[in-house]
C-alpha cells in the first residue's frame, strides 16, 4: 500500500467506509505517481501529472479536526451532528468547492458537492454510487463544480487543455467496465444550488435545514 492511500484510509472517520471504487482511485493515483507533498507537508493527489489534461481535482481526505472546522463554517448549532455526517475528500474547484461523503438520515452514504459560495453554488448529491462519481470525473469538464456546464459536453478552456484524460479513462474502463457519459446531467440529475427552495435533492434540503 502506498503512502497516499495509507494516509487517506487512516483519516476515514468512524461511521464511514471508504467506498471500494474510491479506494481503488486513491491506489491508482498513488501507483501513477500523481501525488505531491504540499507546503503543509500533506499529500495531495490528482488524475494526471499535467494540470491541463482532463478534469482538475485535488484529492485529500480531511483530518477529524479539519472536518470539524469545515462543518462549523457551513452549519450553525441547528445541525449539531454535521461533522459526524460529512467527510470532505476532494477539492473540486480552484475557488474552494468540495466533494464529500455524506451519511443521510437513513444511514446511506452518498457523494455530495458543497459549493464554495464565493464561486460555485452547487450543493447537491453528485452520485449515489461511487463508480458514477468516477464516470463524472472522466467526462472532461475542467472542474466539476460548475453545474451550469453539465447540460452540454465539455469544451476546452484554451489550446493547452486536453479534455480527454486517456490514462484515467482507460483505467476506469479496465477496472469497472464503464465509460464516460456525454454530459454531467447523465450523472447529476438535479444539480441544485444552495438556498434552492424548490429542490428535491436530499443533500441540498439537509443543508438548508429542510430535512434531517
PDB file of C-alpha atoms in Angstrom:
ATOM      1  CA  UNK A   1       0.000   0.000   0.000  1.00  0.00           C
ATOM      2  CA  UNK A   2       1.354   3.427  -0.952  1.00  0.00           C
ATOM      3  CA  UNK A   3       1.761   6.327   1.445  1.00  0.00           C
ATOM      4  CA  UNK A   4      -1.085   8.315  -0.113  1.00  0.00           C
ATOM      5  CA  UNK A   5      -3.659   5.557   0.194  1.00  0.00           C
ATOM      6  CA  UNK A   6      -2.458   4.662   3.682  1.00  0.00           C
ATOM      7  CA  UNK A   7      -2.761   8.275   4.840  1.00  0.00           C
ATOM      8  CA  UNK A   8      -6.231   8.527   3.313  1.00  0.00           C
ATOM      9  CA  UNK A   9      -7.536   5.352   4.932  1.00  0.00           C
ATOM     10  CA  UNK A  10      -6.231   6.498   8.308  1.00  0.00           C
ATOM     11  CA  UNK A  11      -8.426   9.595   8.056  1.00  0.00           C
ATOM     12  CA  UNK A  12     -11.725   7.900   7.176  1.00  0.00           C
ATOM     13  CA  UNK A  13     -13.902   8.748  10.187  1.00  0.00           C
ATOM     14  CA  UNK A  14     -15.883   6.342  12.330  1.00  0.00           C
ATOM     15  CA  UNK A  15     -19.248   5.583  10.797  1.00  0.00           C
ATOM     16  CA  UNK A  16     -17.914   5.636   7.243  1.00  0.00           C
ATOM     17  CA  UNK A  17     -16.367   3.042   4.995  1.00  0.00           C
ATOM     18  CA  UNK A  18     -14.394   4.356   2.046  1.00  0.00           C
ATOM     19  CA  UNK A  19     -16.278   3.007  -0.993  1.00  0.00           C
ATOM     20  CA  UNK A  20     -14.160   0.465  -2.834  1.00  0.00           C
ATOM     21  CA  UNK A  21     -14.143   2.479  -6.109  1.00  0.00           C
ATOM     22  CA  UNK A  22     -12.689   5.456  -4.228  1.00  0.00           C
ATOM     23  CA  UNK A  23     -10.108   3.242  -2.549  1.00  0.00           C
ATOM     24  CA  UNK A  24      -9.088   1.934  -5.965  1.00  0.00           C
ATOM     25  CA  UNK A  25      -8.912   5.509  -7.291  1.00  0.00           C
ATOM     26  CA  UNK A  26      -6.598   6.629  -4.498  1.00  0.00           C
ATOM     27  CA  UNK A  27      -4.474   3.496  -5.037  1.00  0.00           C
ATOM     28  CA  UNK A  28      -4.224   4.170  -8.793  1.00  0.00           C
ATOM     29  CA  UNK A  29      -3.267   7.800  -8.226  1.00  0.00           C
ATOM     30  CA  UNK A  30      -0.613   6.555  -5.802  1.00  0.00           C
ATOM     31  CA  UNK A  31       0.737   3.979  -8.251  1.00  0.00           C
ATOM     32  CA  UNK A  32       0.901   6.503 -11.113  1.00  0.00           C
ATOM     33  CA  UNK A  33       2.897   8.950  -9.045  1.00  0.00           C
ATOM     34  CA  UNK A  34       0.217  11.645  -9.276  1.00  0.00           C
ATOM     35  CA  UNK A  35       0.820  12.670  -5.652  1.00  0.00           C
ATOM     36  CA  UNK A  36       2.709  15.706  -4.408  1.00  0.00           C
ATOM     37  CA  UNK A  37       3.622  16.924  -0.944  1.00  0.00           C
ATOM     38  CA  UNK A  38       2.275  20.369  -0.194  1.00  0.00           C
ATOM     39  CA  UNK A  39       3.953  23.155   1.747  1.00  0.00           C
ATOM     40  CA  UNK A  40       1.950  21.965   4.750  1.00  0.00           C
ATOM     41  CA  UNK A  41       3.573  18.528   4.489  1.00  0.00           C
ATOM     42  CA  UNK A  42       0.298  16.891   3.478  1.00  0.00           C
ATOM     43  CA  UNK A  43      -0.159  14.673   0.425  1.00  0.00           C
ATOM     44  CA  UNK A  44      -2.350  15.764  -2.499  1.00  0.00           C
ATOM     45  CA  UNK A  45      -3.425  13.553  -5.406  1.00  0.00           C
ATOM     46  CA  UNK A  46      -4.687  14.330  -8.899  1.00  0.00           C
ATOM     47  CA  UNK A  47      -5.743  12.466 -12.029  1.00  0.00           C
ATOM     48  CA  UNK A  48      -2.672  13.389 -14.077  1.00  0.00           C
ATOM     49  CA  UNK A  49       0.817  14.790 -13.758  1.00  0.00           C
ATOM     50  CA  UNK A  50      -0.290  17.540 -16.152  1.00  0.00           C
ATOM     51  CA  UNK A  51      -2.747  20.044 -14.729  1.00  0.00           C
ATOM     52  CA  UNK A  52      -4.136  20.793 -18.198  1.00  0.00           C
ATOM     53  CA  UNK A  53      -5.235  17.249 -19.005  1.00  0.00           C
ATOM     54  CA  UNK A  54      -8.802  16.243 -18.225  1.00  0.00           C
ATOM     55  CA  UNK A  55     -10.619  17.265 -15.058  1.00  0.00           C
ATOM     56  CA  UNK A  56      -8.700  19.098 -12.360  1.00  0.00           C
ATOM     57  CA  UNK A  57      -9.410  17.747  -8.868  1.00  0.00           C
ATOM     58  CA  UNK A  58      -7.354  17.718  -5.679  1.00  0.00           C
ATOM     59  CA  UNK A  59      -7.733  14.508  -3.698  1.00  0.00           C
ATOM     60  CA  UNK A  60      -7.086  14.768   0.037  1.00  0.00           C
ATOM     61  CA  UNK A  61      -9.087  13.298   2.873  1.00  0.00           C
ATOM     62  CA  UNK A  62      -9.679  15.716   5.726  1.00  0.00           C
ATOM     63  CA  UNK A  63      -8.473  15.013   9.237  1.00  0.00           C
ATOM     64  CA  UNK A  64     -11.031  14.936  12.068  1.00  0.00           C
ATOM     65  CA  UNK A  65     -10.021  18.459  13.098  1.00  0.00           C
ATOM     66  CA  UNK A  66     -10.288  19.779   9.548  1.00  0.00           C
ATOM     67  CA  UNK A  67     -13.699  18.142   9.105  1.00  0.00           C
ATOM     68  CA  UNK A  68     -14.973  19.732  12.310  1.00  0.00           C
ATOM     69  CA  UNK A  69     -13.689  23.159  11.282  1.00  0.00           C
ATOM     70  CA  UNK A  70     -15.213  22.796   7.814  1.00  0.00           C
ATOM     71  CA  UNK A  71     -18.589  21.699   9.199  1.00  0.00           C
ATOM     72  CA  UNK A  72     -18.631  24.645  11.609  1.00  0.00           C
ATOM     73  CA  UNK A  73     -18.000  27.022   8.709  1.00  0.00           C
ATOM     74  CA  UNK A  74     -21.046  25.619   6.928  1.00  0.00           C
ATOM     75  CA  UNK A  75     -23.574  24.898   9.658  1.00  0.00           C
ATOM     76  CA  UNK A  76     -24.805  26.604  12.789  1.00  0.00           C
ATOM     77  CA  UNK A  77     -25.828  24.880  16.010  1.00  0.00           C
ATOM     78  CA  UNK A  78     -29.143  23.809  14.465  1.00  0.00           C
ATOM     79  CA  UNK A  79     -27.212  20.955  12.779  1.00  0.00           C
ATOM     80  CA  UNK A  80     -25.220  19.597  15.737  1.00  0.00           C
ATOM     81  CA  UNK A  81     -24.176  16.361  14.022  1.00  0.00           C
ATOM     82  CA  UNK A  82     -22.896  17.876  10.760  1.00  0.00           C
ATOM     83  CA  UNK A  83     -19.252  16.913  11.321  1.00  0.00           C
ATOM     84  CA  UNK A  84     -20.269  13.324  12.065  1.00  0.00           C
ATOM     85  CA  UNK A  85     -22.174  13.029   8.790  1.00  0.00           C
ATOM     86  CA  UNK A  86     -19.661  14.608   6.384  1.00  0.00           C
ATOM     87  CA  UNK A  87     -16.150  13.726   5.287  1.00  0.00           C
ATOM     88  CA  UNK A  88     -14.561  16.004   2.660  1.00  0.00           C
ATOM     89  CA  UNK A  89     -12.133  14.125   0.445  1.00  0.00           C
ATOM     90  CA  UNK A  90     -11.561  16.254  -2.679  1.00  0.00           C
ATOM     91  CA  UNK A  91     -11.432  19.884  -3.748  1.00  0.00           C
ATOM     92  CA  UNK A  92     -13.461  20.193  -6.939  1.00  0.00           C
ATOM     93  CA  UNK A  93     -12.750  23.804  -7.859  1.00  0.00           C
ATOM     94  CA  UNK A  94      -9.978  26.307  -7.523  1.00  0.00           C
ATOM     95  CA  UNK A  95     -12.340  28.610  -5.611  1.00  0.00           C
ATOM     96  CA  UNK A  96     -12.705  26.087  -2.789  1.00  0.00           C
ATOM     97  CA  UNK A  97     -15.655  23.853  -3.672  1.00  0.00           C
ATOM     98  CA  UNK A  98     -15.509  20.360  -2.173  1.00  0.00           C
ATOM     99  CA  UNK A  99     -16.747  16.813  -2.676  1.00  0.00           C
ATOM    100  CA  UNK A 100     -17.536  14.807   0.430  1.00  0.00           C
ATOM    101  CA  UNK A 101     -19.060  11.601   1.668  1.00  0.00           C
ATOM    102  CA  UNK A 102     -22.395  12.294   3.354  1.00  0.00           C
ATOM    103  CA  UNK A 103     -24.427   9.948   5.520  1.00  0.00           C
ATOM    104  CA  UNK A 104     -28.114  10.729   5.164  1.00  0.00           C
ATOM    105  CA  UNK A 105     -30.824  10.291   7.786  1.00  0.00           C
ATOM    106  CA  UNK A 106     -31.283   6.631   6.860  1.00  0.00           C
ATOM    107  CA  UNK A 107     -27.575   5.862   7.125  1.00  0.00           C
ATOM    108  CA  UNK A 108     -26.968   5.700   3.382  1.00  0.00           C
ATOM    109  CA  UNK A 109     -23.642   7.174   2.264  1.00  0.00           C
ATOM    110  CA  UNK A 110     -23.573   9.289  -0.888  1.00  0.00           C
ATOM    111  CA  UNK A 111     -21.056  11.546  -2.607  1.00  0.00           C
ATOM    112  CA  UNK A 112     -22.091  15.185  -2.412  1.00  0.00           C
ATOM    113  CA  UNK A 113     -20.897  18.592  -3.545  1.00  0.00           C
ATOM    114  CA  UNK A 114     -20.541  21.700  -1.428  1.00  0.00           C
ATOM    115  CA  UNK A 115     -20.044  24.844  -3.468  1.00  0.00           C
ATOM    116  CA  UNK A 116     -17.705  27.475  -2.092  1.00  0.00           C
ATOM    117  CA  UNK A 117     -20.400  30.158  -2.128  1.00  0.00           C
ATOM    118  CA  UNK A 118     -17.861  32.638  -3.462  1.00  0.00           C
ATOM    119  CA  UNK A 119     -17.887  30.865  -6.813  1.00  0.00           C
ATOM    120  CA  UNK A 120     -19.852  27.679  -7.314  1.00  0.00           C
ATOM    121  CA  UNK A 121     -23.216  27.454  -5.563  1.00  0.00           C
ATOM    122  CA  UNK A 122     -23.845  23.802  -6.458  1.00  0.00           C
ATOM    123  CA  UNK A 123     -24.908  21.930  -3.330  1.00  0.00           C
ATOM    124  CA  UNK A 124     -26.313  18.516  -4.123  1.00  0.00           C
ATOM    125  CA  UNK A 125     -25.804  14.782  -4.413  1.00  0.00           C
ATOM    126  CA  UNK A 126     -23.178  14.140  -7.086  1.00  0.00           C
ATOM    127  CA  UNK A 127     -23.575  10.368  -7.102  1.00  0.00           C
ATOM    128  CA  UNK A 128     -25.323   7.626  -5.148  1.00  0.00           C
ATOM    129  CA  UNK A 129     -22.746   5.202  -6.493  1.00  0.00           C
ATOM    130  CA  UNK A 130     -19.000   5.856  -6.318  1.00  0.00           C
ATOM    131  CA  UNK A 131     -18.445   4.474  -9.826  1.00  0.00           C
ATOM    132  CA  UNK A 132     -20.777   7.145 -11.174  1.00  0.00           C
ATOM    133  CA  UNK A 133     -18.652   9.768  -9.433  1.00  0.00           C
ATOM    134  CA  UNK A 134     -15.602   8.352 -11.224  1.00  0.00           C
ATOM    135  CA  UNK A 135     -17.518   8.484 -14.514  1.00  0.00           C
ATOM    136  CA  UNK A 136     -18.316  12.158 -13.855  1.00  0.00           C
ATOM    137  CA  UNK A 137     -14.581  12.817 -13.496  1.00  0.00           C
ATOM    138  CA  UNK A 138     -13.970  11.108 -16.840  1.00  0.00           C
ATOM    139  CA  UNK A 139     -16.242  13.377 -18.905  1.00  0.00           C
ATOM    140  CA  UNK A 140     -13.606  16.071 -19.141  1.00  0.00           C
ATOM    141  CA  UNK A 141     -15.024  19.238 -17.597  1.00  0.00           C
ATOM    142  CA  UNK A 142     -12.155  21.438 -16.480  1.00  0.00           C
ATOM    143  CA  UNK A 143     -13.719  21.382 -12.997  1.00  0.00           C
ATOM    144  CA  UNK A 144     -16.865  19.600 -11.823  1.00  0.00           C
ATOM    145  CA  UNK A 145     -18.078  22.441  -9.602  1.00  0.00           C
ATOM    146  CA  UNK A 146     -19.906  24.386 -12.321  1.00  0.00           C
ATOM    147  CA  UNK A 147     -23.412  22.920 -12.641  1.00  0.00           C
ATOM    148  CA  UNK A 148     -24.350  25.311 -15.447  1.00  0.00           C
ATOM    149  CA  UNK A 149     -21.934  23.398 -17.696  1.00  0.00           C
ATOM    150  CA  UNK A 150     -23.463  19.971 -17.075  1.00  0.00           C
ATOM    151  CA  UNK A 151     -26.105  20.221 -19.817  1.00  0.00           C
ATOM    152  CA  UNK A 152     -23.560  20.060 -22.646  1.00  0.00           C
ATOM    153  CA  UNK A 153     -20.340  18.159 -23.398  1.00  0.00           C
ATOM    154  CA  UNK A 154     -17.205  19.918 -22.138  1.00  0.00           C
ATOM    155  CA  UNK A 155     -15.221  22.340 -24.237  1.00  0.00           C
ATOM    156  CA  UNK A 156     -11.522  23.155 -23.814  1.00  0.00           C
ATOM    157  CA  UNK A 157     -10.694  26.285 -21.866  1.00  0.00           C
ATOM    158  CA  UNK A 158      -7.742  27.006 -24.126  1.00  0.00           C
ATOM    159  CA  UNK A 159      -5.319  25.340 -26.511  1.00  0.00           C
ATOM    160  CA  UNK A 160      -3.382  23.741 -23.645  1.00  0.00           C
ATOM    161  CA  UNK A 161      -6.357  21.944 -22.133  1.00  0.00           C
ATOM    162  CA  UNK A 162      -6.872  18.351 -23.275  1.00  0.00           C
ATOM    163  CA  UNK A 163     -10.458  17.331 -22.495  1.00  0.00           C
ATOM    164  CA  UNK A 164      -9.829  13.589 -22.629  1.00  0.00           C
ATOM    165  CA  UNK A 165      -7.616  12.154 -19.908  1.00  0.00           C
ATOM    166  CA  UNK A 166      -6.868   8.908 -21.745  1.00  0.00           C
ATOM    167  CA  UNK A 167      -4.913   7.098 -18.982  1.00  0.00           C
ATOM    168  CA  UNK A 168      -7.663   7.786 -16.453  1.00  0.00           C
ATOM    169  CA  UNK A 169     -10.429   6.766 -18.857  1.00  0.00           C
ATOM    170  CA  UNK A 170      -8.554   3.573 -19.740  1.00  0.00           C
ATOM    171  CA  UNK A 171      -8.155   2.710 -16.064  1.00  0.00           C
ATOM    172  CA  UNK A 172     -11.843   3.391 -15.427  1.00  0.00           C
ATOM    173  CA  UNK A 173     -12.914   1.103 -18.271  1.00  0.00           C
ATOM    174  CA  UNK A 174     -10.473  -1.684 -17.397  1.00  0.00           C
ATOM    175  CA  UNK A 175     -11.333  -1.613 -13.707  1.00  0.00           C
ATOM    176  CA  UNK A 176     -15.101  -1.173 -13.750  1.00  0.00           C
ATOM    177  CA  UNK A 177     -16.155  -1.891 -17.334  1.00  0.00           C
ATOM    178  CA  UNK A 178     -17.793   1.533 -17.692  1.00  0.00           C
ATOM    179  CA  UNK A 179     -17.310   4.566 -19.913  1.00  0.00           C
ATOM    180  CA  UNK A 180     -17.780   8.311 -19.539  1.00  0.00           C
ATOM    181  CA  UNK A 181     -21.237   9.687 -20.357  1.00  0.00           C
ATOM    182  CA  UNK A 182     -21.694  12.627 -22.701  1.00  0.00           C
ATOM    183  CA  UNK A 183     -22.741  15.228 -20.122  1.00  0.00           C
ATOM    184  CA  UNK A 184     -22.784  15.836 -16.391  1.00  0.00           C
ATOM    185  CA  UNK A 185     -26.584  15.682 -16.303  1.00  0.00           C
ATOM    186  CA  UNK A 186     -26.300  11.989 -17.170  1.00  0.00           C
ATOM    187  CA  UNK A 187     -24.840  11.543 -13.674  1.00  0.00           C
ATOM    188  CA  UNK A 188     -26.068  14.523 -11.648  1.00  0.00           C
ATOM    189  CA  UNK A 189     -29.769  14.627 -12.448  1.00  0.00           C
ATOM    190  CA  UNK A 190     -30.581  17.598 -10.188  1.00  0.00           C
ATOM    191  CA  UNK A 191     -27.528  19.850  -9.724  1.00  0.00           C
ATOM    192  CA  UNK A 192     -29.222  22.020  -7.109  1.00  0.00           C
ATOM    193  CA  UNK A 193     -27.773  25.203  -5.655  1.00  0.00           C
ATOM    194  CA  UNK A 194     -27.672  26.307  -2.034  1.00  0.00           C
ATOM    195  CA  UNK A 195     -30.857  28.027  -0.971  1.00  0.00           C
ATOM    196  CA  UNK A 196     -32.965  26.413  -3.707  1.00  0.00           C
ATOM    197  CA  UNK A 197     -36.473  26.492  -2.207  1.00  0.00           C
ATOM    198  CA  UNK A 198     -37.980  24.011  -4.656  1.00  0.00           C
ATOM    199  CA  UNK A 199     -35.302  21.349  -4.865  1.00  0.00           C
ATOM    200  CA  UNK A 200     -35.973  17.701  -4.108  1.00  0.00           C
ATOM    201  CA  UNK A 201     -32.257  16.963  -3.769  1.00  0.00           C
ATOM    202  CA  UNK A 202     -31.856  15.383  -0.316  1.00  0.00           C
ATOM    203  CA  UNK A 203     -28.461  16.884   0.444  1.00  0.00           C
ATOM    204  CA  UNK A 204     -29.437  20.409  -0.521  1.00  0.00           C
ATOM    205  CA  UNK A 205     -32.556  20.089   1.603  1.00  0.00           C
ATOM    206  CA  UNK A 206     -30.471  18.875   4.553  1.00  0.00           C
ATOM    207  CA  UNK A 207     -28.034  21.770   4.175  1.00  0.00           C
ATOM    208  CA  UNK A 208     -30.947  24.196   4.133  1.00  0.00           C
ATOM    209  CA  UNK A 209     -32.431  22.550   7.255  1.00  0.00           C
ATOM    210  CA  UNK A 210     -35.497  21.245   5.441  1.00  0.00           C
ATOM    211  CA  UNK A 211     -34.814  17.567   6.216  1.00  0.00           C
ATOM    212  CA  UNK A 212     -32.979  15.704   8.965  1.00  0.00           C
TER     213      UNK A 212
END
